[in-house]
mmCIF file of C-alpha atoms in Angstrom:
data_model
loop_
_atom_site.group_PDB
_atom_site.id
_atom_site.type_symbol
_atom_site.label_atom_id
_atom_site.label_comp_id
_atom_site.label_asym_id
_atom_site.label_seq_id
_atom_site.Cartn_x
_atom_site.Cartn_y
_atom_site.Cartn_z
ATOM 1 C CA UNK A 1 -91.421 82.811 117.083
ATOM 2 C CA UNK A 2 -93.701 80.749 114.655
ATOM 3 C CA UNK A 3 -91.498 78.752 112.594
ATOM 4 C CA UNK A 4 -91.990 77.189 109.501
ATOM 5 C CA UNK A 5 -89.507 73.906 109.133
ATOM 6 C CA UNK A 6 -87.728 73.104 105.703
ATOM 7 C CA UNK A 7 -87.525 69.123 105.803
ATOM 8 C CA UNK A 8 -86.283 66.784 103.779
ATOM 9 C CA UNK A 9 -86.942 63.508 105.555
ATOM 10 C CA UNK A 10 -83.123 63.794 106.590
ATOM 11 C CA UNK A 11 -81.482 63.664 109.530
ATOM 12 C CA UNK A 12 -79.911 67.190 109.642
ATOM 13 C CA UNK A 13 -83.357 68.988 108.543
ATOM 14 C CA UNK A 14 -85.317 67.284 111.742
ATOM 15 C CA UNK A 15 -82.526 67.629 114.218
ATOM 16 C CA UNK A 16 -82.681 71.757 113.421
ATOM 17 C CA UNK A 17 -86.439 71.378 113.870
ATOM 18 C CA UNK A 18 -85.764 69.875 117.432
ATOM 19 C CA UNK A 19 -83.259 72.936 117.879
ATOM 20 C CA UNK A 20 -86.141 75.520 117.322
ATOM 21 C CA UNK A 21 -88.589 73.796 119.887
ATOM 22 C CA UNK A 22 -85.866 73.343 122.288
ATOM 23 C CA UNK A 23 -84.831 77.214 122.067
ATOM 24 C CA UNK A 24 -88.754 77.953 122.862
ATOM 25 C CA UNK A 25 -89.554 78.582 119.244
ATOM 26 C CA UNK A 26 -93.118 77.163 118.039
ATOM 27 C CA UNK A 27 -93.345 74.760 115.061
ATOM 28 C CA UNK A 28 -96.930 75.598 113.135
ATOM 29 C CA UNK A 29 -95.674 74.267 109.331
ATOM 30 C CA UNK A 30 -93.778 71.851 107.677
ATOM 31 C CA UNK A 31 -92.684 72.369 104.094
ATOM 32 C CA UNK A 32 -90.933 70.068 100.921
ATOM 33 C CA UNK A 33 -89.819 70.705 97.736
ATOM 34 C CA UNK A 34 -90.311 67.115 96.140
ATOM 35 C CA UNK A 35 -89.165 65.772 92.508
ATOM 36 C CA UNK A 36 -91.435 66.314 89.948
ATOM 37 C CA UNK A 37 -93.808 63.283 88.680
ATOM 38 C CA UNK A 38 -91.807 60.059 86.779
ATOM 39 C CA UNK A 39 -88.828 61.490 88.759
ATOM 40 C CA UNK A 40 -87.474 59.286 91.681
ATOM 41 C CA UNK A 41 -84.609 62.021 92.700
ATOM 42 C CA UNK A 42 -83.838 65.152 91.712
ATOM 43 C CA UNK A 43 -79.867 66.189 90.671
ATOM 44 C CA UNK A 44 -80.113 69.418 93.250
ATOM 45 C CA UNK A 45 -77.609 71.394 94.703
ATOM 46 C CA UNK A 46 -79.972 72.306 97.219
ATOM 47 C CA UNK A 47 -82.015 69.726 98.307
ATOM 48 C CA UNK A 48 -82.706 66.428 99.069
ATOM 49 C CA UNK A 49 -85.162 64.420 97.358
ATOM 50 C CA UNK A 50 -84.268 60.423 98.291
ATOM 51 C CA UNK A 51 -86.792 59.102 100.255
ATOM 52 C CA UNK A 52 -89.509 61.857 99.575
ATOM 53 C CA UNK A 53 -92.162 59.314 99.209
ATOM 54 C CA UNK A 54 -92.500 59.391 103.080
ATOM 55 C CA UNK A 55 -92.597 63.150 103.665
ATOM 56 C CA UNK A 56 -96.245 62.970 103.225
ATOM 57 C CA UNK A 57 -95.976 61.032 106.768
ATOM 58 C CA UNK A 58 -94.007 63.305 108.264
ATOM 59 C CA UNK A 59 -96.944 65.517 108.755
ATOM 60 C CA UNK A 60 -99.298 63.134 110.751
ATOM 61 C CA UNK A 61 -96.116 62.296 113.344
ATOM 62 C CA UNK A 62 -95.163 65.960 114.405
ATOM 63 C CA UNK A 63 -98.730 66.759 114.003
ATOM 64 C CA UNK A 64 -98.538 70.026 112.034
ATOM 65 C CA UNK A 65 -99.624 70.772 108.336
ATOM 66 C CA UNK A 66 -97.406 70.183 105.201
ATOM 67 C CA UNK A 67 -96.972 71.814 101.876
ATOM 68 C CA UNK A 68 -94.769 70.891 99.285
ATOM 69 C CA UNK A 69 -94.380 72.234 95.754
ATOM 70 C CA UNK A 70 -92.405 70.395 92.626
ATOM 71 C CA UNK A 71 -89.267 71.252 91.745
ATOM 72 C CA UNK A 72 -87.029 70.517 88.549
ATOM 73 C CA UNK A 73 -83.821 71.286 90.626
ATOM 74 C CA UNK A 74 -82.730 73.513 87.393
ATOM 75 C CA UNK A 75 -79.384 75.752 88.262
ATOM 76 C CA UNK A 76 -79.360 78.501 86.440
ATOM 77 C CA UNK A 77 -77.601 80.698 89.195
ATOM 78 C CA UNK A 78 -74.599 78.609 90.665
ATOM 79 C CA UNK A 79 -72.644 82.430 91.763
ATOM 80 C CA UNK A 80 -72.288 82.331 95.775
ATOM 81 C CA UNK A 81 -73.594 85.756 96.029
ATOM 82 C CA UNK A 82 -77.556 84.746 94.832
ATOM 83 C CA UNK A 83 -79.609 87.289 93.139
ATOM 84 C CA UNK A 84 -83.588 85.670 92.203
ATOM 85 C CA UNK A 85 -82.259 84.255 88.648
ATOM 86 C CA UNK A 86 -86.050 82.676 86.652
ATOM 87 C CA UNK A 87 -85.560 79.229 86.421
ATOM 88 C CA UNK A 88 -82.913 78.882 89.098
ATOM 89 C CA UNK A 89 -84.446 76.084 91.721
ATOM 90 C CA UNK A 90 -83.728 78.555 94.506
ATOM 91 C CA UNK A 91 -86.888 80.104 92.745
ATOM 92 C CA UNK A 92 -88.849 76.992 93.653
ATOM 93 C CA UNK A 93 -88.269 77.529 97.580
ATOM 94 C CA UNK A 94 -89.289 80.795 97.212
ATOM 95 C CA UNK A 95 -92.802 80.121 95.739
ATOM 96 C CA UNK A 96 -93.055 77.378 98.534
ATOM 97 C CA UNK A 97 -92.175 79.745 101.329
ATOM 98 C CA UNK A 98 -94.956 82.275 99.519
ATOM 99 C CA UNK A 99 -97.523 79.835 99.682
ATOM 100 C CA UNK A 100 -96.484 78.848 103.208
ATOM 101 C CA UNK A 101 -96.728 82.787 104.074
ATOM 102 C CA UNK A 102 -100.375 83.048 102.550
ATOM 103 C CA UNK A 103 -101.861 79.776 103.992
ATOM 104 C CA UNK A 104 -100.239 80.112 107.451
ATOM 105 C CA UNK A 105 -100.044 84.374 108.006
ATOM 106 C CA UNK A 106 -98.199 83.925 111.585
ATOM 107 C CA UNK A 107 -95.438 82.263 110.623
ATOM 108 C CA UNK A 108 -92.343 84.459 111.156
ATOM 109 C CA UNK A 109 -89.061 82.351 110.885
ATOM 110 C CA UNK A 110 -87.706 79.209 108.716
ATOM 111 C CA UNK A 111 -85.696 76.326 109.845
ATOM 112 C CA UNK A 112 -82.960 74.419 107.831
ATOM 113 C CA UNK A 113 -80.633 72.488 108.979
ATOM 114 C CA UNK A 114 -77.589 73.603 107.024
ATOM 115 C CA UNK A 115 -74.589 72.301 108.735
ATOM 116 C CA UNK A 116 -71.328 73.305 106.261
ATOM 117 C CA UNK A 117 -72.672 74.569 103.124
ATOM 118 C CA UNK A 118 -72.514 78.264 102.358
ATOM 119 C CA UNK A 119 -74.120 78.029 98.760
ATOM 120 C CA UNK A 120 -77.401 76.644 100.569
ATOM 121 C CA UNK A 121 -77.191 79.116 103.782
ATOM 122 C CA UNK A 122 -77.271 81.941 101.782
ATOM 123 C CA UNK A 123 -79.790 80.866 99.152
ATOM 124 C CA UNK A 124 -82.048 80.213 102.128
ATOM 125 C CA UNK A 125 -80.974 83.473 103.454
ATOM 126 C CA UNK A 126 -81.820 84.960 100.456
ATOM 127 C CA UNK A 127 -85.346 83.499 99.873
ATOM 128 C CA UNK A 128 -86.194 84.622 104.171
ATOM 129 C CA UNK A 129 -85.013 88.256 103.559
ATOM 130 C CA UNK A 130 -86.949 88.810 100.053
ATOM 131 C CA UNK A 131 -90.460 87.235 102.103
ATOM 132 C CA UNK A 132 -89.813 89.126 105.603
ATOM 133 C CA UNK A 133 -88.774 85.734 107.379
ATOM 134 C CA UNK A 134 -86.076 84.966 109.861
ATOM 135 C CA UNK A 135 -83.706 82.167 109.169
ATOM 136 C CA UNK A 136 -82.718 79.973 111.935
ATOM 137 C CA UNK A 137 -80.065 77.300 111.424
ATOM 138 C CA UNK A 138 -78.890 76.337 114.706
ATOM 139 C CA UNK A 139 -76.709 73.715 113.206
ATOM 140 C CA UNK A 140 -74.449 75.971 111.122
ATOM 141 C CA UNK A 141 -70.706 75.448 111.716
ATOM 142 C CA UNK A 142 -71.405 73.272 114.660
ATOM 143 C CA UNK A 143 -68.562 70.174 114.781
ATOM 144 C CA UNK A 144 -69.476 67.365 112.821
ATOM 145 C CA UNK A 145 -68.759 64.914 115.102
ATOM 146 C CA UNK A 146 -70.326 66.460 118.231
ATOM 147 C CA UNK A 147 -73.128 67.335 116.343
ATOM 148 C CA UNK A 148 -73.629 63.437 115.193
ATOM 149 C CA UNK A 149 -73.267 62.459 118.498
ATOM 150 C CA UNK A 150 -75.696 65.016 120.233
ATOM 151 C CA UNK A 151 -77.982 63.627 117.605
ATOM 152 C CA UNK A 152 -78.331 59.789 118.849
ATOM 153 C CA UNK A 153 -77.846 60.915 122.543
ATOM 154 C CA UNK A 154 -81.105 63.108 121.659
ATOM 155 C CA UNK A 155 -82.889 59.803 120.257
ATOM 156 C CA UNK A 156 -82.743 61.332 116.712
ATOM 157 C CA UNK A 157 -83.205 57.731 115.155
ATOM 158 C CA UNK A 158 -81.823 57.581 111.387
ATOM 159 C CA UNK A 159 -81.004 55.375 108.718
ATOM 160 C CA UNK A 160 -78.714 55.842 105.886
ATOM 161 C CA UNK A 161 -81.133 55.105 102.451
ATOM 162 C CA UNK A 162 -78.326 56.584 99.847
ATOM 163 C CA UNK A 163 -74.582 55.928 100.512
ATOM 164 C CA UNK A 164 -72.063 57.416 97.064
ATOM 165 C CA UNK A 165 -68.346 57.766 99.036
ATOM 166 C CA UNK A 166 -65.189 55.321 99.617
ATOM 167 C CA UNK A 167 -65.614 52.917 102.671
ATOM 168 C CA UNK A 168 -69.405 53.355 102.017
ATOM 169 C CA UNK A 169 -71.153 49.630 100.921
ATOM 170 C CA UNK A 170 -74.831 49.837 100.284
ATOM 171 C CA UNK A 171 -74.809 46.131 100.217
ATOM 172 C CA UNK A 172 -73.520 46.473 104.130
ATOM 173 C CA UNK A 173 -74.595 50.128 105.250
ATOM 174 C CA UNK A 174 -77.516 50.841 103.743
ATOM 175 C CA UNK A 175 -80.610 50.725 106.684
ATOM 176 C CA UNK A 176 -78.012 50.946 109.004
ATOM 177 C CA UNK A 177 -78.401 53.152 111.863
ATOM 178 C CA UNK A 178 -76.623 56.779 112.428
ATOM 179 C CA UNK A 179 -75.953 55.488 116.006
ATOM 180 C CA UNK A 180 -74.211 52.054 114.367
ATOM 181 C CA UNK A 181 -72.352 53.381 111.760
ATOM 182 C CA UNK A 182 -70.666 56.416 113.975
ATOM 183 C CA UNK A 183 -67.435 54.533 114.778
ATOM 184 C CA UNK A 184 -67.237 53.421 111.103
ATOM 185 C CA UNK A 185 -68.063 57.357 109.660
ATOM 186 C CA UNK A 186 -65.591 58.739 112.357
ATOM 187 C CA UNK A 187 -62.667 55.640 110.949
ATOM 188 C CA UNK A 188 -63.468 56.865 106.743
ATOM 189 C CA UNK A 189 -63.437 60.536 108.335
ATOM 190 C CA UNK A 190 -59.867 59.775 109.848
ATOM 191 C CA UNK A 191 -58.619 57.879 106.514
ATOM 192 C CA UNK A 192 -60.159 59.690 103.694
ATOM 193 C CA UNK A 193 -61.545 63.131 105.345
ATOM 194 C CA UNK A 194 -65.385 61.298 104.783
ATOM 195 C CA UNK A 195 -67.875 64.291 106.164
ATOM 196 C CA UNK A 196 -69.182 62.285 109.356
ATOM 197 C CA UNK A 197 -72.587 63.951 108.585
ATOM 198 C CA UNK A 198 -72.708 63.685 104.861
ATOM 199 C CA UNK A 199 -72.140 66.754 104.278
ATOM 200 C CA UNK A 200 -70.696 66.514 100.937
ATOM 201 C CA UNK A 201 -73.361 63.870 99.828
ATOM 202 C CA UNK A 202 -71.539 61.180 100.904
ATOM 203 C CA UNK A 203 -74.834 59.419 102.165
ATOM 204 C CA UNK A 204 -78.563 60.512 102.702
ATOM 205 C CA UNK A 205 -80.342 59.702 105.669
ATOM 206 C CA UNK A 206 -84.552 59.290 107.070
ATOM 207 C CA UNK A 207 -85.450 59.799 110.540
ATOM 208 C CA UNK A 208 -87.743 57.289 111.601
ATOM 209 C CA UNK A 209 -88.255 58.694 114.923
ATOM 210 C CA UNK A 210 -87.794 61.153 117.139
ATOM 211 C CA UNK A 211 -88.426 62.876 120.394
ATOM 212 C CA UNK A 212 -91.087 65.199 118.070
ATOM 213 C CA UNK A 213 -92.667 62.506 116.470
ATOM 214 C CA UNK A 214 -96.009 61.572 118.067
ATOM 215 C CA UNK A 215 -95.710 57.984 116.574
ATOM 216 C CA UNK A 216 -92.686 56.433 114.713
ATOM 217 C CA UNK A 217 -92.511 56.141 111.391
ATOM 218 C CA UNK A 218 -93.569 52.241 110.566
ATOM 219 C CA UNK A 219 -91.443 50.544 107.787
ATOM 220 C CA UNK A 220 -94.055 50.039 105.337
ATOM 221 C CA UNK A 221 -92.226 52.549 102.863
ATOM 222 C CA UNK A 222 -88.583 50.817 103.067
ATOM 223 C CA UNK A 223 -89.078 48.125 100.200
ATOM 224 C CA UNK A 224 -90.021 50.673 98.151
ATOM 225 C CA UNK A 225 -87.382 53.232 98.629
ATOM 226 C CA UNK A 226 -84.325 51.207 98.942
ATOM 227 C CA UNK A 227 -85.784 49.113 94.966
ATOM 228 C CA UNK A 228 -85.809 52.417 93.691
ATOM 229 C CA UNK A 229 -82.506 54.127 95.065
ATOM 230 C CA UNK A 230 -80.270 51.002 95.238
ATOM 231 C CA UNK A 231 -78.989 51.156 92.030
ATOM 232 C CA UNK A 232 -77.775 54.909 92.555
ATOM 233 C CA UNK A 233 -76.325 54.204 96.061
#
């Protein structure tokens, strides 16, 4: 199928991307919901938003086109079960996936790379069914800590860029590597039941590379990520 990929600039978005090429599926779009202007990152529930100012990027290494839309990341639906609610920012995704569906006609299926949460499975779900799309997230449920580990054995090369839980420094772990901090997320896992992949925000990764990417993602954009997040990590 022709798949459209939801991305984020994370780890967990980009690793289901590889999932979909690797189960035969082709990858013709990317698409972003970013923060609107003056905003640095949006308080979602669904997405992430650190580190969109390299998404732009993201485009030119896997080769395929991008659209993103604003959103203001407004809840205005938080009930498990989502029905379309105006104003909710589930509403956002769904104009984005519209737009994707008028300027790219053969695309068929979405990727997201939902690992734990139901509230954004379903939303996603949600948005797919009302536009005629298939959702695909091959990461759902999988074990954290295989899943980390199938990710740097597959050369999916992260760093953390936001870090907000116990045992989590941003003076020491911040631009540090998935693949180096593993033992230290599987030890604050162990201790204080730390999501190894982040899953409840604990930290916020970007992929600088991986075996999509035509060329790696240079560090050009660091400096200015890391003076604007640092204060909230």
């Amino acid at each position: 199928m022709k798949v459209v990929a939801l991305v984020s600039g994370g780890k967990d978005s980009c690793y289901a991307a590889m999932k979909c090429v690797a189960y035969g599926h082709e990858l013709v779009a990317l698409a972003n919901l970013k923060p609107v202007s003056n905003v640095d990152e949006a308080d979602s529930y669904m997405y992430q938003t650190v580190g969109h100012e390299v998404i732009e990027a993201y485009s030119k290494c896997l080769g395929v086109p991008l659209v993103r839309l604003e959103t203001k990341a407004k809840l205005a639906n938080s009930d498990m079960a989502y029905e379309p609610t105006p104003g909710d920012e589930v509403e956002d995704l769904y104009q984005l996936l519209s737009i994707v569906k008028s300027q790219y006609p053969e695309v068929q299926a979405v990727s997201s790379g939902a690992v734990l949460s139901n509230y954004q499975r379903l939303r996603v779900e949600n948005v797919c069914s009302r536009l005629g799309l298939t959702s695909f997230g091959y990461l759902w449920k999988r074990d954290q800590q295989a899943l980390l580990r199938e990710m740097i054995d597959q050369q999916v090369n992260a760093i953390l860029i936001k870090v907000a839980a116990i045992g989590l420094d941003p003076n020491r772990h911040l631009k540090q590597s998935i693949k180096a901090m593993e033992p230290h997320l599987i030890l604050l896992e162990k201790k204080y039941g730390v999501s190894v992949c982040g899953e409840g925000g604990e930290f916020e990764t970007l992929v600088l590379d991986c075996p999509l990417f035509k060329q790696r993602i240079g560090g050009w954009f660091l400096p200015q990520i890391f003076s604007v997040h640092r204060k909230v990590a």
